CSV table of C-alpha atoms in Angstrom, one decimal:
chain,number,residue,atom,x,y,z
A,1,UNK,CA,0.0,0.0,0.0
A,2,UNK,CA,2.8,2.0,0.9
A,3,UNK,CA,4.6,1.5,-2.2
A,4,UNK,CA,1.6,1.9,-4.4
A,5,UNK,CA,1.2,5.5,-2.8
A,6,UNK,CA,4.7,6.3,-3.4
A,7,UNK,CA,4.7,5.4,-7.4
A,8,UNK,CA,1.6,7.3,-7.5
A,9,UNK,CA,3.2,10.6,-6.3
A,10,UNK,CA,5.5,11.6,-8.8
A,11,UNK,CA,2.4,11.0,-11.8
A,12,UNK,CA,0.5,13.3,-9.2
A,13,UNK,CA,3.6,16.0,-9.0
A,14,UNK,CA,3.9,15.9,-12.5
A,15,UNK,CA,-0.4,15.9,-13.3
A,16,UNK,CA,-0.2,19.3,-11.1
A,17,UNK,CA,3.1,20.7,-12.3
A,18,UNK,CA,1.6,20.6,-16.5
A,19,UNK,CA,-1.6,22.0,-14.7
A,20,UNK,CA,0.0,24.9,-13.2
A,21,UNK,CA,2.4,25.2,-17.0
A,22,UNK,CA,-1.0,25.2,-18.9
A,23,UNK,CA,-2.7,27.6,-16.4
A,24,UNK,CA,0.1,29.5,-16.6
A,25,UNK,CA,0.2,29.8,-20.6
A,26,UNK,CA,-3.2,31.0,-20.6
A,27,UNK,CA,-2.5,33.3,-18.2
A,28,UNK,CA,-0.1,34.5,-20.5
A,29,UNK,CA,-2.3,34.6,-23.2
A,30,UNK,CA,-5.1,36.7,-21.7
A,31,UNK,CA,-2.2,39.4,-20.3
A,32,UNK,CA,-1.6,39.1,-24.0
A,33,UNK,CA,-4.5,39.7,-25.0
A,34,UNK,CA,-5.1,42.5,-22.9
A,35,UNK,CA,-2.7,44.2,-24.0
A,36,UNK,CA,-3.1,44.0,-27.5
A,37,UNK,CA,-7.0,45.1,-27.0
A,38,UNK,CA,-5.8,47.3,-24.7
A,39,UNK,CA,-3.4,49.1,-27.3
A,40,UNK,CA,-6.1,48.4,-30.0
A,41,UNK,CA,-8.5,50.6,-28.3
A,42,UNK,CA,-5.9,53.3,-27.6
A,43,UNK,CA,-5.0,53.4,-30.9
A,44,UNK,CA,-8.4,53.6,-31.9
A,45,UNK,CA,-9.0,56.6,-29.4
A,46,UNK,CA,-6.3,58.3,-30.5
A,47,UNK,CA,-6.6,57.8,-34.2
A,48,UNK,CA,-11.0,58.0,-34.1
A,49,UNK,CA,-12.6,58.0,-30.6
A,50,UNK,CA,-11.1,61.2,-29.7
A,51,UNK,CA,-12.4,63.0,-32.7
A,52,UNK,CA,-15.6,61.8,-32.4
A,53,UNK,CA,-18.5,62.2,-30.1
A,54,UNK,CA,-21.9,60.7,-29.6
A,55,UNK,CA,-25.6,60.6,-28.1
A,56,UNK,CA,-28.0,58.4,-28.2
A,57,UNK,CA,-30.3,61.2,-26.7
A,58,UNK,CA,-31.7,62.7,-29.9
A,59,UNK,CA,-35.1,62.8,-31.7
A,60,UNK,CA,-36.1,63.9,-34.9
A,61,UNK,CA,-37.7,67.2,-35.2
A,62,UNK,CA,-39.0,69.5,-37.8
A,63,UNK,CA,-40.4,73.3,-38.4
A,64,UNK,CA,-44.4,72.6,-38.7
A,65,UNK,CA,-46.5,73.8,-40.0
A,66,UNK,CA,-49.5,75.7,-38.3
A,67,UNK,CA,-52.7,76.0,-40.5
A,68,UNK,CA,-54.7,78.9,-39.2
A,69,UNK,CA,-57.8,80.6,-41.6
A,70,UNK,CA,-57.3,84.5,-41.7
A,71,UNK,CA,-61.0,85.2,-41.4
A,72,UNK,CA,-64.5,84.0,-39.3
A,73,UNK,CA,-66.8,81.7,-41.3
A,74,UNK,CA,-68.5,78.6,-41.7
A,75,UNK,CA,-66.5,75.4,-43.0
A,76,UNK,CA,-68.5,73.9,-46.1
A,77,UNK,CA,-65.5,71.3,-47.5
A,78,UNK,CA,-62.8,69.9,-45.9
A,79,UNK,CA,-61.0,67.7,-48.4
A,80,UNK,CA,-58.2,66.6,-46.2
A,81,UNK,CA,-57.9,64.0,-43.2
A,82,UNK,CA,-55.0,63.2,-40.9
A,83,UNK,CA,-51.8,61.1,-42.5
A,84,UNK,CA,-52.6,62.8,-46.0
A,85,UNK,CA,-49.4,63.8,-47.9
A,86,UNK,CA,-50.4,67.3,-49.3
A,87,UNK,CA,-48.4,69.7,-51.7
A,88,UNK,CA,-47.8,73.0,-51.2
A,89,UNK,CA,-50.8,75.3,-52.8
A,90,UNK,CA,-53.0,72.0,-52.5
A,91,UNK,CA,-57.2,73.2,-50.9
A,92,UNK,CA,-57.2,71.9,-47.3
A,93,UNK,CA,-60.3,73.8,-46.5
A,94,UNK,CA,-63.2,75.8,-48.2
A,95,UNK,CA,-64.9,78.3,-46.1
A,96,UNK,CA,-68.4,80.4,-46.7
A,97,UNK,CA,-67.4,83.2,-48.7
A,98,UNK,CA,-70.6,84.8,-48.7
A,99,UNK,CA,-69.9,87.3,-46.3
A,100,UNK,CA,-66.7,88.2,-48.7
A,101,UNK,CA,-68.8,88.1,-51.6
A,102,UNK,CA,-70.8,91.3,-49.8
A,103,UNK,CA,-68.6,93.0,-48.6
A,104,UNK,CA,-66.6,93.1,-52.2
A,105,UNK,CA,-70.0,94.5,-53.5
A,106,UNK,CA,-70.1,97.2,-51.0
A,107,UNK,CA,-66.9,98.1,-51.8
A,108,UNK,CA,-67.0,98.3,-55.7
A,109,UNK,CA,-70.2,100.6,-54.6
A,110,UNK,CA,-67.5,102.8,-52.5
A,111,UNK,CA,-65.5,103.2,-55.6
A,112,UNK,CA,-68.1,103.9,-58.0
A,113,UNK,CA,-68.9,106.4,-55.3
A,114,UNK,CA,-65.1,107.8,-54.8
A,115,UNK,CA,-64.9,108.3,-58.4
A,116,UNK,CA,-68.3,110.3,-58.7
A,117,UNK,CA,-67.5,112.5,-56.0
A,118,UNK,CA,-64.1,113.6,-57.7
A,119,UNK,CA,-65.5,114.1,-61.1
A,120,UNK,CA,-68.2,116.2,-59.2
A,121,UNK,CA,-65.0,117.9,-57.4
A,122,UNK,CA,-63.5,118.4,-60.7
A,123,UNK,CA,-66.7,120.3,-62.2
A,124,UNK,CA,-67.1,122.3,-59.4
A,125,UNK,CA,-63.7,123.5,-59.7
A,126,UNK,CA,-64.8,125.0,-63.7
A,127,UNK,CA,-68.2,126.5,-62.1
A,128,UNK,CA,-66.2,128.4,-59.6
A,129,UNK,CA,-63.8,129.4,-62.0
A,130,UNK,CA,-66.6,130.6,-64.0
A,131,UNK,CA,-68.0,132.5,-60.8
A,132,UNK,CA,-64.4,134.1,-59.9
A,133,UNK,CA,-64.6,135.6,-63.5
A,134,UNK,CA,-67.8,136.8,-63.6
A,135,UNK,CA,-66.9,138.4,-60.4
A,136,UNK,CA,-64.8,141.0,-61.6
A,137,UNK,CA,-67.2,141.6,-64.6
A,138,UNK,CA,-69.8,142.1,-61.6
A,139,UNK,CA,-67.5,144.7,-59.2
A,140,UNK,CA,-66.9,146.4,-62.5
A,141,UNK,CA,-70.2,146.8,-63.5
A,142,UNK,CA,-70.8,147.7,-59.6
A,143,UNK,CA,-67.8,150.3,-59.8
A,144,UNK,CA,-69.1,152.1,-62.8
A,145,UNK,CA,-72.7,152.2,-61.5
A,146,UNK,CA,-71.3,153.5,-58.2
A,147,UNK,CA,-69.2,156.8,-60.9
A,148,UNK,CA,-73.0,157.0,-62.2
A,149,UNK,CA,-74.1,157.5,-59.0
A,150,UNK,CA,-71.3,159.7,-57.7
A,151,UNK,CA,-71.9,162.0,-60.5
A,152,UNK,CA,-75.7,162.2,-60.2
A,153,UNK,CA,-74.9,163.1,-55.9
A,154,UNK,CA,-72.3,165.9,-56.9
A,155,UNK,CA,-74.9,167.2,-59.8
A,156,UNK,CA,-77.2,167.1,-57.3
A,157,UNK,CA,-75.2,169.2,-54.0
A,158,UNK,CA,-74.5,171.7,-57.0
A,159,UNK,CA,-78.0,171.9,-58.0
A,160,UNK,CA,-79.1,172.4,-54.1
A,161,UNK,CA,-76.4,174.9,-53.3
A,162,UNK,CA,-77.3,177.2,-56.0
A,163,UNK,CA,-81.0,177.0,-54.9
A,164,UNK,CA,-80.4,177.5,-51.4
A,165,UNK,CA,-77.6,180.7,-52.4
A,166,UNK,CA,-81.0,182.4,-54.0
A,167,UNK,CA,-83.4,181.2,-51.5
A,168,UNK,CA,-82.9,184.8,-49.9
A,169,UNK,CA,-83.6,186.9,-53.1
A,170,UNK,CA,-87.6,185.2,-53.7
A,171,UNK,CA,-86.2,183.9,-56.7
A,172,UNK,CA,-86.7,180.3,-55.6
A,173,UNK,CA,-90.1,179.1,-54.4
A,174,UNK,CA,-90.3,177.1,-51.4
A,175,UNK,CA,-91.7,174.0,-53.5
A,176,UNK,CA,-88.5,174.2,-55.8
A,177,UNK,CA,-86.2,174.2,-52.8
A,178,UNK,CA,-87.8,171.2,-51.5
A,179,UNK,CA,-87.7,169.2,-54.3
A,180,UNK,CA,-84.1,169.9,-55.0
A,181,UNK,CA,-83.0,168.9,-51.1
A,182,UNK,CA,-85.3,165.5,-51.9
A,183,UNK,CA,-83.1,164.6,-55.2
A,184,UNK,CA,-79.9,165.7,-53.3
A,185,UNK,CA,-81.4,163.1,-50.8
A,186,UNK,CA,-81.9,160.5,-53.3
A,187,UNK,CA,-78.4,161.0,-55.1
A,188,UNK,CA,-76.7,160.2,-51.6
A,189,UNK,CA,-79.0,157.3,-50.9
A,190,UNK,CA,-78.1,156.4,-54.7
A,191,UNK,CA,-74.0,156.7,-54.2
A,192,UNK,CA,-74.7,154.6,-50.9
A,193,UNK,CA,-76.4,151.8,-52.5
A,194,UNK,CA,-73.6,152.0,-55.1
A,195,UNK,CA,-71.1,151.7,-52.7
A,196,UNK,CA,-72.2,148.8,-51.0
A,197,UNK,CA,-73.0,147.1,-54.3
A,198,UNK,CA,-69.1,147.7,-55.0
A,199,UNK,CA,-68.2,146.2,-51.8
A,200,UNK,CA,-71.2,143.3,-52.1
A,201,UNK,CA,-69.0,142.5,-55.7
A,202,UNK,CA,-66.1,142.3,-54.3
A,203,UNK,CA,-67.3,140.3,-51.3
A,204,UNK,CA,-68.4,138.2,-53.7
A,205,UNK,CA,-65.7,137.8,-56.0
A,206,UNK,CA,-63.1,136.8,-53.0
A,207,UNK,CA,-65.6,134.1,-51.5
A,208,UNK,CA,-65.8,132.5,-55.1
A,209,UNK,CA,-61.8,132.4,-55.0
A,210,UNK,CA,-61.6,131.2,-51.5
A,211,UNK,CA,-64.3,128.0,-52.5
A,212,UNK,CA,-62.4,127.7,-56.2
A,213,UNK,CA,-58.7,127.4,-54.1
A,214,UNK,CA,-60.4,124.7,-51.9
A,215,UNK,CA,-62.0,122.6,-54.3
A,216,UNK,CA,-58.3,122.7,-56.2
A,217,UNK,CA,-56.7,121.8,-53.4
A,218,UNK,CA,-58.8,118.8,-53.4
A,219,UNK,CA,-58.4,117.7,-57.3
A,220,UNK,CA,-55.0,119.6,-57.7
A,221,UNK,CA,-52.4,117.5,-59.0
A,222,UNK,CA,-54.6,114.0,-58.6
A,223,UNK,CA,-57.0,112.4,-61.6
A,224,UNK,CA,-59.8,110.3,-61.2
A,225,UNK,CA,-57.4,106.9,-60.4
A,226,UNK,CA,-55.0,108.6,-58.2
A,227,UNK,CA,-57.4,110.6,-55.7
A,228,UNK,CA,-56.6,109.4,-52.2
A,229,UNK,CA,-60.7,108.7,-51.7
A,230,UNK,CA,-60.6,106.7,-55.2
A,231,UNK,CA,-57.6,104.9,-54.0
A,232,UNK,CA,-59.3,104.2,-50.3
A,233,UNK,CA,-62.1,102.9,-51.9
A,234,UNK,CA,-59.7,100.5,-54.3
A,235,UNK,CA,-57.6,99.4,-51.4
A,236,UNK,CA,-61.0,98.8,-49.6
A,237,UNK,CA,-62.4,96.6,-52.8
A,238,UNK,CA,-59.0,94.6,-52.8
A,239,UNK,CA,-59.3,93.7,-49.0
A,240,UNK,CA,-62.6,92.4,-49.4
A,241,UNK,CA,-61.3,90.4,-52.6
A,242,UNK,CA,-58.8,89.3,-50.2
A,243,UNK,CA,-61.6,87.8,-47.9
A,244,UNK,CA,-62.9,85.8,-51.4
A,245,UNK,CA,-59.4,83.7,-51.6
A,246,UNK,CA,-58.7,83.4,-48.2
A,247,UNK,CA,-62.3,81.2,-48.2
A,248,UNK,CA,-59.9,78.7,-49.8
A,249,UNK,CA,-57.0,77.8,-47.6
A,250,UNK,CA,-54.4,76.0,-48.8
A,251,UNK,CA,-51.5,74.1,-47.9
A,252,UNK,CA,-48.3,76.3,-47.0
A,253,UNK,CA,-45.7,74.0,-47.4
A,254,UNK,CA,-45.6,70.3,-48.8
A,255,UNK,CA,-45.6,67.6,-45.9
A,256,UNK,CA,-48.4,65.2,-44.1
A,257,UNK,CA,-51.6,66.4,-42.0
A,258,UNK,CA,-51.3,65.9,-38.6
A,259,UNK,CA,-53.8,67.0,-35.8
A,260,UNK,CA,-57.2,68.0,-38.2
A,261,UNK,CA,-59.4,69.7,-35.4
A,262,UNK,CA,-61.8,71.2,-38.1
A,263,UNK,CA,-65.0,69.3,-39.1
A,264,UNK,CA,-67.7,70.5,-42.0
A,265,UNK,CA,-70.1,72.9,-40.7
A,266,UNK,CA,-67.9,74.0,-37.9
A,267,UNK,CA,-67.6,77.8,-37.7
A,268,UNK,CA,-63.9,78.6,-37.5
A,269,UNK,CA,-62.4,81.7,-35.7
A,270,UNK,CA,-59.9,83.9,-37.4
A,271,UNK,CA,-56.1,82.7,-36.0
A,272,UNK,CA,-57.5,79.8,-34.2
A,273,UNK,CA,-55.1,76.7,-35.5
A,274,UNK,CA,-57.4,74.1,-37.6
A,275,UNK,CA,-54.3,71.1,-38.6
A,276,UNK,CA,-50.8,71.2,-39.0
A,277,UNK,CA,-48.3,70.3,-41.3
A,278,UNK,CA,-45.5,68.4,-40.9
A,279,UNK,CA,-42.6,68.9,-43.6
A,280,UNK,CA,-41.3,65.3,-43.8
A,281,UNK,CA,-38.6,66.2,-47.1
A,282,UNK,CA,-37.0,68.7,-44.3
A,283,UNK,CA,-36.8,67.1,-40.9
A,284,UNK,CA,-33.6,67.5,-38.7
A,285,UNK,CA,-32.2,66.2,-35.8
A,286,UNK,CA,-31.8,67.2,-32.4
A,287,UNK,CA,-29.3,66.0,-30.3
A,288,UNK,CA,-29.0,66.4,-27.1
A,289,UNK,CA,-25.0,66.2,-26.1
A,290,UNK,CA,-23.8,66.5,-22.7
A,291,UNK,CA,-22.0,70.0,-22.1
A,292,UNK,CA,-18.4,68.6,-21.9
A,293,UNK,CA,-18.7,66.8,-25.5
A,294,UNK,CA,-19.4,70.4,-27.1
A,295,UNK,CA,-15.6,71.7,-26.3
A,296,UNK,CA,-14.9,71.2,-29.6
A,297,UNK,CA,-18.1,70.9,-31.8
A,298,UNK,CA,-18.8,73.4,-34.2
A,299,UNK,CA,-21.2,74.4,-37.0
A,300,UNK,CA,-20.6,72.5,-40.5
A,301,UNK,CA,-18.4,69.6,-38.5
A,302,UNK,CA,-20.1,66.1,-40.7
A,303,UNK,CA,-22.3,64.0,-38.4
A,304,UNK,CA,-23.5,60.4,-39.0
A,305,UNK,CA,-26.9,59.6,-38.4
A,306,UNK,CA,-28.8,56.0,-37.3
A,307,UNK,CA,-32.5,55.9,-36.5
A,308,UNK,CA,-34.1,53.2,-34.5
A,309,UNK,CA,-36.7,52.6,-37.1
A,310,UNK,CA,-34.7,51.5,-39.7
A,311,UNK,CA,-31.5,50.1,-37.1
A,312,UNK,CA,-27.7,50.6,-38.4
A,313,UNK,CA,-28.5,48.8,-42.0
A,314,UNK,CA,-29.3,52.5,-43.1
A,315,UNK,CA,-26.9,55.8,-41.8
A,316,UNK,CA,-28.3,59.3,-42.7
A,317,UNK,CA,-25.3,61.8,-43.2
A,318,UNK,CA,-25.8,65.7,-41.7
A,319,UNK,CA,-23.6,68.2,-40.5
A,320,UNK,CA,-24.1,70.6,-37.5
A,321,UNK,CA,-26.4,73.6,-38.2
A,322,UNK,CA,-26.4,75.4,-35.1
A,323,UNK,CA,-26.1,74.9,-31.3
A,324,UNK,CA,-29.2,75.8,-29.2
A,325,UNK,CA,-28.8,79.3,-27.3
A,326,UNK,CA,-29.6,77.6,-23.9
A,327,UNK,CA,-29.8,73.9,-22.1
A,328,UNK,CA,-33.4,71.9,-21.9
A,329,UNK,CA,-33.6,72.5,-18.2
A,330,UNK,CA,-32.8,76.4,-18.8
A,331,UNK,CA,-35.7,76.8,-21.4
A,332,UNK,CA,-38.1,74.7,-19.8
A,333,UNK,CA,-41.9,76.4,-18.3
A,334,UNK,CA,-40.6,76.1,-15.1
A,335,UNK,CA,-36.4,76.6,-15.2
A,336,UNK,CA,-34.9,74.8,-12.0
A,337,UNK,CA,-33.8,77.3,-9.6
A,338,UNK,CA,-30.5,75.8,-8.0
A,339,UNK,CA,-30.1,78.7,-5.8
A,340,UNK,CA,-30.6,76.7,-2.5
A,341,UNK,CA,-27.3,75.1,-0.2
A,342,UNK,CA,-29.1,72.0,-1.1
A,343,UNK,CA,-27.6,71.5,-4.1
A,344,UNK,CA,-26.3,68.3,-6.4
A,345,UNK,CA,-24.4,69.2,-9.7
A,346,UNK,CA,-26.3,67.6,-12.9
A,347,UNK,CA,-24.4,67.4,-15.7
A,348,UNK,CA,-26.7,69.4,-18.4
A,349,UNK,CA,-27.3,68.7,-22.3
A,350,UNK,CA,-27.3,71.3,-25.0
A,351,UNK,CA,-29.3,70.6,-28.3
A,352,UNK,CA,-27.7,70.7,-31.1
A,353,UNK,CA,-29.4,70.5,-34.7
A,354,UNK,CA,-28.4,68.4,-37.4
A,355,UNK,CA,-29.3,69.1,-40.8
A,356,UNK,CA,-29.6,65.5,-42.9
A,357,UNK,CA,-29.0,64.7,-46.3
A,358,UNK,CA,-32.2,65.0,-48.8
A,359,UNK,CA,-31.8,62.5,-50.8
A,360,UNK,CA,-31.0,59.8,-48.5
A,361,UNK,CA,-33.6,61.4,-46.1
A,362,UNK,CA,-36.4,60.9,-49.4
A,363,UNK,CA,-35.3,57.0,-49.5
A,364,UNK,CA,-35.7,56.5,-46.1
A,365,UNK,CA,-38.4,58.9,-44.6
A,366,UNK,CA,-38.8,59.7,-41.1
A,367,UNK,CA,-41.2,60.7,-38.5
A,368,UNK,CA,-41.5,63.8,-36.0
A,369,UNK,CA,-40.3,61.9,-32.6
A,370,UNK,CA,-38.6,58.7,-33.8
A,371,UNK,CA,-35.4,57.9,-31.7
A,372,UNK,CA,-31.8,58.6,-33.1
A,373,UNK,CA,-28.1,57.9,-32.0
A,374,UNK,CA,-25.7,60.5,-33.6
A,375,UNK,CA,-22.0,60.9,-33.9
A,376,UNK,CA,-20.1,64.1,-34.7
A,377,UNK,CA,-16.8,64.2,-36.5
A,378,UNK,CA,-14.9,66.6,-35.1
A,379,UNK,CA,-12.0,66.6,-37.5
A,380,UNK,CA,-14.0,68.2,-40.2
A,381,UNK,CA,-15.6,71.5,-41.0
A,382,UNK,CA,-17.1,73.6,-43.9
């Protein structure tokens, strides 16, 4: 038994001592291979990794669309419904545009009006004209009745102080003298009236000049399409036209209905938002990189692209279009006020927007919301 024991010992010895080579061979090989995947991924960091960053915290986003109608009425088509790919300038909507249709006949009545009025302007300019001229023909008319009657009064003082210089001698009667005082009378009343007729003329003359400057000042310089009224009236009939196409409303922008609130017969408000429109040819990205990976990003650096959707078997190619003017947390409703002792250090994201390719974006199309992982090269740059 003894013996048996001691022959089994050295196989035992040597059993342990090829364990302990193997084990340490392997050993050997995984330092090994440490080391080489260890300098592998250096390398790789200093060659790629370094001059690259990446998020998976980043959504696809685009500029959409609000549809709003510019005017109060009653819906009477809707020829859209949600998920509908529309073109730009394609009907969405037709409202009642009966309202419009009134309004644009009030206002073609306002111009015929306008138009009247300064072609009514314009005559009475040529009547006053016509009153300023006869005018002077009447103050001199006026004038020469008042020499007439100037002539007649100093005829007549004559006339009365001769009589009066022989009243004394009996060689006037007392009947005479009297009648001669009564036509002096009358030649002053006469010269009066004359006077005042002269003045009346003149009066006349200046008020028919004061209207005639008035009325020019009105048509002066302006025909019957340039007046200002003519032109209120037009800009009046144009806004009301205005109201006629705006029954229509169409699509803005090429994209896909999302969010139809608007049903036939509703009555729509002026501004109040009916559908939207999202622009599927021009959606971006957002990413959202932690503050520390933007040392060194910059607009026009490439960026690579994968969307959960489609998985890694399809990469969209971008490039950096701007960086957002302010973290999530600061442009939220309700920024977080950090102010407090009580206070734990988050480590903040700032969005950045990536502008993808059109073509590739057309062969693969995306969705408002849909998941993204993006990388930024940050050895390239426009």
């Amino acid at each position: 038994m003894a013996d048996a024991n001691l022959a089994q010992d050295p196989a035992v010895a040597e059993a342990k001592a090829r364990r302990a080579a193997q084990r340490r061979v392997w050993l050997t090989r995984l330092a090994g291979f440490v080391v080489v995947a260890g300098l592998l991924w250096l390398g790789w960091y200093l060659l790629i990794g370094r001059n690259h960053v990446s998020t998976d915290n980043a959504y696809v986003n685009a500029e959409v669309a609000q549809v709003t109608p510019l005017l109060s009425a009653q819906v009477i088509e809707v020829r859209v419904k949600d998920t509908q790919a529309v073109r730009r300038g394609d009907v969405l909507v037709v409202l009642d545009a009966t309202n419009a249709r009134i309004a644009v006949a009030q206002a073609e009545a306002d111009l015929a009006a306008a138009r009247r009025r300064f072609r009514q302007a314009a005559a009475t300019s040529g009547a006053l004209g016509a009153q300023v001229s006869g005018g002077a023909a009447e103050i001199a008319r006026a004038e020469a009745q008042l020499v007439s009657a100037e002539a007649d009064l100093a005829k007549a003082r004559t006339d009365l102080q001769r009589r009066e210089s022989l009243a004394g001698t009996g060689a006037v009667s007392g009947d005479e003298l009297t009648a001669v005082r009564r036509s002096f009378a009358a030649a002053q009343a006469a010269a009066t009236s004359a006077r005042a007729a002269v003045q009346q003329a003149r009066a006349g003359r200046a008020a028919a000049a004061g209207q005639l400057a008035a009325n020019e000042a009105l048509v002066s310089g302006s025909s019957v399409e340039s007046d200002p009224a003519v032109l209120a009236a037009k800009a009046r009939l144009e806004a009301a036209k205005l109201d006629i196409d705006r029954a229509v409303i169409r699509a803005p922008i090429d994209g896909v209905i999302t969010r139809r609130q608007v049903q036939l017969g509703q009555r729509v408000a002026q501004g109040a938002p009916i559908m939207s429109i999202v622009p599927v040819n021009t959606l971006y990205i957002d990413a959202n990189f932690k503050e520390r990976q933007l040392r060194r990003v910059k607009v026009g650096m490439p960026a690579t692209v994968v969307a959960d959707i489609y998985g890694s078997d399809v990469v969209y190619h971008g490039k950096v279009v701007g960086i957002a003017g302010g973290t999530g947390a600061s442009m939220a409703l309700i920024p977080a006020q950090n102010a407090t002792g009580n206070w734990i250090k988050v480590v903040q994201r700032l969005p950045v927007r990536i502008e993808l390719d059109p073509k590739e974006l057309a062969a693969h199309p995306l969705r408002v919301g849909l998941s993204t992982e993006v990388e930024i090269d940050l050895t390239g740059a426009d």
